[in-house]
PDB file of C-alpha atoms in Angstrom:
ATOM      1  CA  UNK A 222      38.501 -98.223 213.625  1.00  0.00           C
ATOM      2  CA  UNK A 223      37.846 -95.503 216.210  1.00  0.00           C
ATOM      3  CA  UNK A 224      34.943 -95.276 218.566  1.00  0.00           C
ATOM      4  CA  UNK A 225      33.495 -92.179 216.616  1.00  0.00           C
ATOM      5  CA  UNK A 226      33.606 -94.210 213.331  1.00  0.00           C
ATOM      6  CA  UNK A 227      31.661 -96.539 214.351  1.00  0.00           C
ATOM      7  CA  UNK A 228      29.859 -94.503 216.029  1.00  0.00           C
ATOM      8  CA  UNK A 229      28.915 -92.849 212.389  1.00  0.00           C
ATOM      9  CA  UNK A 230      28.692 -95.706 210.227  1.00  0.00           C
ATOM     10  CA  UNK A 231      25.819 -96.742 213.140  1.00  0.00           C
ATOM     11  CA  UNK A 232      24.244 -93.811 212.319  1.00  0.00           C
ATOM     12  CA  UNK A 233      24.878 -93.931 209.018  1.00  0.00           C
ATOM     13  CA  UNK A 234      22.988 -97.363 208.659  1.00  0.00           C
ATOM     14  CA  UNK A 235      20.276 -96.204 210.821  1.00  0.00           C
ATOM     15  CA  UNK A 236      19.227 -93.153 208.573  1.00  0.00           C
ATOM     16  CA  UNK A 237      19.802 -95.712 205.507  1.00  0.00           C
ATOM     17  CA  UNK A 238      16.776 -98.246 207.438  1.00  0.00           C
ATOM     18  CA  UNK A 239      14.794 -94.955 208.730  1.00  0.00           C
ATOM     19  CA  UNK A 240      14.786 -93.396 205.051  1.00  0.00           C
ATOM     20  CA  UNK A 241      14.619 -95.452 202.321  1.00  0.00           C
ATOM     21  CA  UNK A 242      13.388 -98.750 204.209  1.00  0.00           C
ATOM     22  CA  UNK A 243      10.715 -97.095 206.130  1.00  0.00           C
ATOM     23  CA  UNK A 244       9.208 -96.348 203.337  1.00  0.00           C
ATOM     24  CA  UNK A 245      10.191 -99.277 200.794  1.00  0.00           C
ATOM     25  CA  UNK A 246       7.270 -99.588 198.317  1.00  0.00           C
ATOM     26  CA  UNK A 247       8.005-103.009 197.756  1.00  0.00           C
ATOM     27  CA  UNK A 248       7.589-103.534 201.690  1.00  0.00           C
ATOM     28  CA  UNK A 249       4.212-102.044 201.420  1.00  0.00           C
ATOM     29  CA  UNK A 250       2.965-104.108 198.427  1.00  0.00           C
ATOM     30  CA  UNK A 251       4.689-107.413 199.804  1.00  0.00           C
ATOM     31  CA  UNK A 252       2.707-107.359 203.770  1.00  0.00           C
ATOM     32  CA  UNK A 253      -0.468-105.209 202.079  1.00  0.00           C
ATOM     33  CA  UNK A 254      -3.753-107.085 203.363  1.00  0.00           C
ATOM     34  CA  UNK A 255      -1.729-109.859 205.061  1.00  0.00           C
ATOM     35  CA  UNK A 256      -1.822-111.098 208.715  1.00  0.00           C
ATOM     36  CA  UNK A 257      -1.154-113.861 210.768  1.00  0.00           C
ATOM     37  CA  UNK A 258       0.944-116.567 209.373  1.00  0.00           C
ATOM     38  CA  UNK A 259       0.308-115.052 205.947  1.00  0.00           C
ATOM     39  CA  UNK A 260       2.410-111.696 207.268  1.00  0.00           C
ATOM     40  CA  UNK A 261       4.866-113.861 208.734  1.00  0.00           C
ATOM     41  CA  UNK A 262       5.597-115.736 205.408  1.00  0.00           C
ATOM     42  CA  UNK A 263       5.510-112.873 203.226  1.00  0.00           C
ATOM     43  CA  UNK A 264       7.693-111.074 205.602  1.00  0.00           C
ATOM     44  CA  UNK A 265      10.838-114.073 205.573  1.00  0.00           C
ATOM     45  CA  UNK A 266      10.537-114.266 201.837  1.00  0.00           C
ATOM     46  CA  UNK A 267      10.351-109.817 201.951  1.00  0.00           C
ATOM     47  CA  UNK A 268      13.834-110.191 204.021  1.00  0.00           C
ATOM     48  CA  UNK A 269      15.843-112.995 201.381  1.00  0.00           C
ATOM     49  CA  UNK A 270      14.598-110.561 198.869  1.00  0.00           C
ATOM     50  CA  UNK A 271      16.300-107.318 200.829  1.00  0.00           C
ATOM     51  CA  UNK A 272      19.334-109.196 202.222  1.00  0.00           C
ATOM     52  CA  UNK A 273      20.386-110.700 198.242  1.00  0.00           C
ATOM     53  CA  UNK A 274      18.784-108.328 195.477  1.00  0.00           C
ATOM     54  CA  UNK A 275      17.693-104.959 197.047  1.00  0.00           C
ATOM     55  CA  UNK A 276      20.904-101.980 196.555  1.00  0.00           C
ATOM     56  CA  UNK A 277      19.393-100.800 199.536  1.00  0.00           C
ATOM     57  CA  UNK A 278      20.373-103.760 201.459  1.00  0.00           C
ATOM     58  CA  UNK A 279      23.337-104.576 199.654  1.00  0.00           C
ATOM     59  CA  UNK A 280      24.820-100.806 200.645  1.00  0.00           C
ATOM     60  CA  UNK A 281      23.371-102.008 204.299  1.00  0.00           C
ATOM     61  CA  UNK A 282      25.128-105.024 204.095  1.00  0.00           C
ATOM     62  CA  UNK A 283      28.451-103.425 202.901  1.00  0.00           C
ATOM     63  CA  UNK A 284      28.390-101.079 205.856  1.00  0.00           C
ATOM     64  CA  UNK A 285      28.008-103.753 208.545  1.00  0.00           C
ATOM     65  CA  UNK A 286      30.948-105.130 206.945  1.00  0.00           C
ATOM     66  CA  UNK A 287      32.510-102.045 207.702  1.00  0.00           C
ATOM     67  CA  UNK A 288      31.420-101.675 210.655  1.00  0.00           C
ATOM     68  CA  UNK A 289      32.014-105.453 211.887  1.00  0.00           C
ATOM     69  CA  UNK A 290      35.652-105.665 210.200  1.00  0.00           C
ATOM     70  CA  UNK A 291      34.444-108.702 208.273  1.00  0.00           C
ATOM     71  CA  UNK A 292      33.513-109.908 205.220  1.00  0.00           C
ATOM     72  CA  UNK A 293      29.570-110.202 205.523  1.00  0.00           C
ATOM     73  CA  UNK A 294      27.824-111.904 202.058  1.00  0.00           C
ATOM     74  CA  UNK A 295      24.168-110.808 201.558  1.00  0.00           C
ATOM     75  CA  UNK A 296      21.740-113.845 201.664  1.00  0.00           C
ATOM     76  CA  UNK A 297      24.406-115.754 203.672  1.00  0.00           C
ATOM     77  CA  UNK A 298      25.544-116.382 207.365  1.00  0.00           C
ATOM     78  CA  UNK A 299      28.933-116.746 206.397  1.00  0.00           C
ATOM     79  CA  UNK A 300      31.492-114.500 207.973  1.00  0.00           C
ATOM     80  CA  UNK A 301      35.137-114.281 206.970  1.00  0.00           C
ATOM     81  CA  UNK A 302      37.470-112.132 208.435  1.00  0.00           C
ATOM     82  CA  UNK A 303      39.447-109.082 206.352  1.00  0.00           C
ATOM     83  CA  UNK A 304      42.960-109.669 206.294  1.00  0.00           C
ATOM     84  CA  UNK A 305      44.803-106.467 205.850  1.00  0.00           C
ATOM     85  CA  UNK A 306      42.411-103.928 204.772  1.00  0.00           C
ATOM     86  CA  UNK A 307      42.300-100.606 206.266  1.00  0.00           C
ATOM     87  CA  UNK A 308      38.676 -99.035 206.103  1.00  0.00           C
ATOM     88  CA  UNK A 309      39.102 -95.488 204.942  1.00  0.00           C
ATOM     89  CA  UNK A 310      38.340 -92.431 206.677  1.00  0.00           C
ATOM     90  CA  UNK A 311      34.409 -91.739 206.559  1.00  0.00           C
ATOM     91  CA  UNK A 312      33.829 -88.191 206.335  1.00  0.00           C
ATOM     92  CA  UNK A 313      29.609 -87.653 207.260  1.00  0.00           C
ATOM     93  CA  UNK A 314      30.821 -84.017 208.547  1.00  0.00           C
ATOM     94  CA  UNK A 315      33.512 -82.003 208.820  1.00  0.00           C
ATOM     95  CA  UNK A 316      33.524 -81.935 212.479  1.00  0.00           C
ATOM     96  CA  UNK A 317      37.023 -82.772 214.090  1.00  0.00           C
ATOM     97  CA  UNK A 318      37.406 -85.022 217.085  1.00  0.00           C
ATOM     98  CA  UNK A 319      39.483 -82.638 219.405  1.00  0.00           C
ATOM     99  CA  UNK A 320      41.892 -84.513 222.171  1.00  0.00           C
ATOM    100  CA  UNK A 321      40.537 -85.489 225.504  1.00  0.00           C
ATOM    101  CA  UNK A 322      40.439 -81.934 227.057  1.00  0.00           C
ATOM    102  CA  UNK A 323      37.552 -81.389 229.050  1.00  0.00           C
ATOM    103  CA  UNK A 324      34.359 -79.489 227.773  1.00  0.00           C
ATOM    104  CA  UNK A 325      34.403 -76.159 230.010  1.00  0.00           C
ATOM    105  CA  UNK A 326      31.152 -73.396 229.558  1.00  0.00           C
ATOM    106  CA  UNK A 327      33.674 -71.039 227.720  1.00  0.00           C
ATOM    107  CA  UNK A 328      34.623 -73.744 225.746  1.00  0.00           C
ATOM    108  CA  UNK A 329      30.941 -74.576 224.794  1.00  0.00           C
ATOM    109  CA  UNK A 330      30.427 -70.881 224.093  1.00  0.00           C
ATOM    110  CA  UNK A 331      33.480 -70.819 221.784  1.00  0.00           C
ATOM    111  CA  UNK A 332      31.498 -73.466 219.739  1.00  0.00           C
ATOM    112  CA  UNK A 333      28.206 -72.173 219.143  1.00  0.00           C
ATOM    113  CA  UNK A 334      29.899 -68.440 218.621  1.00  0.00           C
ATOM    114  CA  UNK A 335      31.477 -70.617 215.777  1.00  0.00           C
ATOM    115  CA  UNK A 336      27.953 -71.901 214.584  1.00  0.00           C
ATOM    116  CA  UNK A 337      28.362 -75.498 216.188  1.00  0.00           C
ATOM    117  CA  UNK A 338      25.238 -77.184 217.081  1.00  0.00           C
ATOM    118  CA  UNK A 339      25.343 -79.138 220.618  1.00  0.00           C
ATOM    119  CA  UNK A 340      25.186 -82.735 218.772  1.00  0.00           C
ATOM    120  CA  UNK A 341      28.205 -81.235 216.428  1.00  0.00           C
ATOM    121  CA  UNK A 342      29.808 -80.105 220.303  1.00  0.00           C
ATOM    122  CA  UNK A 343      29.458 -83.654 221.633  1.00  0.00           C
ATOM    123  CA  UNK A 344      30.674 -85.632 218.881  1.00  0.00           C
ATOM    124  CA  UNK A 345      33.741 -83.190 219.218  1.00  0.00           C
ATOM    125  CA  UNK A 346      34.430 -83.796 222.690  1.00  0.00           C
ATOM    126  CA  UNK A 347      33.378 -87.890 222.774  1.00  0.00           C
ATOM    127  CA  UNK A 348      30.203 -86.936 224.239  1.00  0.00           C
ATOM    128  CA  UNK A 349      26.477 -87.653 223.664  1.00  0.00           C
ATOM    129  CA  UNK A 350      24.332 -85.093 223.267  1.00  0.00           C
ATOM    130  CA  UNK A 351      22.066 -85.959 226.303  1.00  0.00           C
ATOM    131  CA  UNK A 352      25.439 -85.977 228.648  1.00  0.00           C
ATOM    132  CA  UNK A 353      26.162 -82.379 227.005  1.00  0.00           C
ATOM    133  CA  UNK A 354      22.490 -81.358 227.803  1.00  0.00           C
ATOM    134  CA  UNK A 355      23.168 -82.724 231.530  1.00  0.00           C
ATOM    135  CA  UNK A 356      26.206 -80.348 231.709  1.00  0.00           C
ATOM    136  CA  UNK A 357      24.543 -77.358 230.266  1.00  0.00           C
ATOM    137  CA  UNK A 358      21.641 -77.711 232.795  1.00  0.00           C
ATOM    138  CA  UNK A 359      24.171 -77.907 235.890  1.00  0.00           C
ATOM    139  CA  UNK A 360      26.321 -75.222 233.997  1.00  0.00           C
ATOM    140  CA  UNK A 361      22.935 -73.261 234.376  1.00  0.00           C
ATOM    141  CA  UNK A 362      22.195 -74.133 237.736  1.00  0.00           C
ATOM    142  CA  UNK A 363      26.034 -73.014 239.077  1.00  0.00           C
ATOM    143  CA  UNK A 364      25.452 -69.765 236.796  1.00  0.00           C
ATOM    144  CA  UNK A 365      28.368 -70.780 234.523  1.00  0.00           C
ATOM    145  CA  UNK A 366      25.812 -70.510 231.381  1.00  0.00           C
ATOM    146  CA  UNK A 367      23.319 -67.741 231.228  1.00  0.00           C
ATOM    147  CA  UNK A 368      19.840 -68.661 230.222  1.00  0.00           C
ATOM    148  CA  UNK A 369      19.382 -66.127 227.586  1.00  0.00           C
ATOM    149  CA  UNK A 370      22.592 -66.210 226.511  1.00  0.00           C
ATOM    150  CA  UNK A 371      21.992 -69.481 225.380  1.00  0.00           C
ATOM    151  CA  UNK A 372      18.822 -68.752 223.623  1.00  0.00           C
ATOM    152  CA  UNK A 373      19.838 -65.770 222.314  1.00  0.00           C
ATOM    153  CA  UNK A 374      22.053 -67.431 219.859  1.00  0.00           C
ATOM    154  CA  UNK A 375      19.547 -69.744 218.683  1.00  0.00           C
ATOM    155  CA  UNK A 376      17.300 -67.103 217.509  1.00  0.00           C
TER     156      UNK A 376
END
């Protein structure tokens, strides 16, 4: 598995826990009016119930699996390897990993003209977006990227 696909099934799982877990009703209802060793308790038996009956957790779980190139079991620490299974591609967005050339300003231009946003650019060039924000703001600095041009497009 590539760096960039695990790079999106990470992100993948982390939009999973930010949207539906963040705001799991049974979470609420299960830790409601609790503290101290009460919390605690409620919380382990909360986390046997995610890890075995929620889908939620099972799609987590199956992910991980993905991720980890094992077999993980919800509501178990076993771990068994795959043998001979080939994840398939993920496709989260059509943006295309283009070979290790080097991201130049006309490049970076060429992108947004294209309607590219800068965490689309990065992922294309193996990037994160706060390195690509470091390069814009020398790029600005040398004069290679014109302030206004730059904002121009986003309006």
């Amino acid at each position: 598995m590539t760096r960039q696909e695990k790079r999106a099934l990470r992100l993948q799982i982390c939009r999973t826990l930010d949207e539906h877990c963040g705001n799991c009703e049974t979470k609420k209802q299960a830790l409601k009016g609790k503290s101290g060793s009460a919390w605690d308790a409620a919380n382990q038996s909360l986390q046997a119930y995610c890890n075995t009956q929620c889908p939620v957790g099972k799609q987590l779980h199956a992910l991980a699996s993905k991720l980890e190139g094992v077999q993980i079991r919800p509501g178990s620490i076993e771990v068994q390897p795959v043998l001979k299974v080939r994840p398939k591609p993920i496709k989260l967005m059509e943006v295309v990993s283009k070979p290790r050339e080097e991201l130049t300003p006309e490049s970076y231009m060429q992108d947004r003209e294209k309607g590219l946003r800068d965490w689309q650019i990065a992922i294309q060039y193996d990037i994160t977006p706060s390195g690509l924000y470091s390069r814009k703001k020398r790029w600005r600095e040398q004069g290679l990227l014109a302030e206004n041009e730059q904002r121009r497009k986003k309006a």
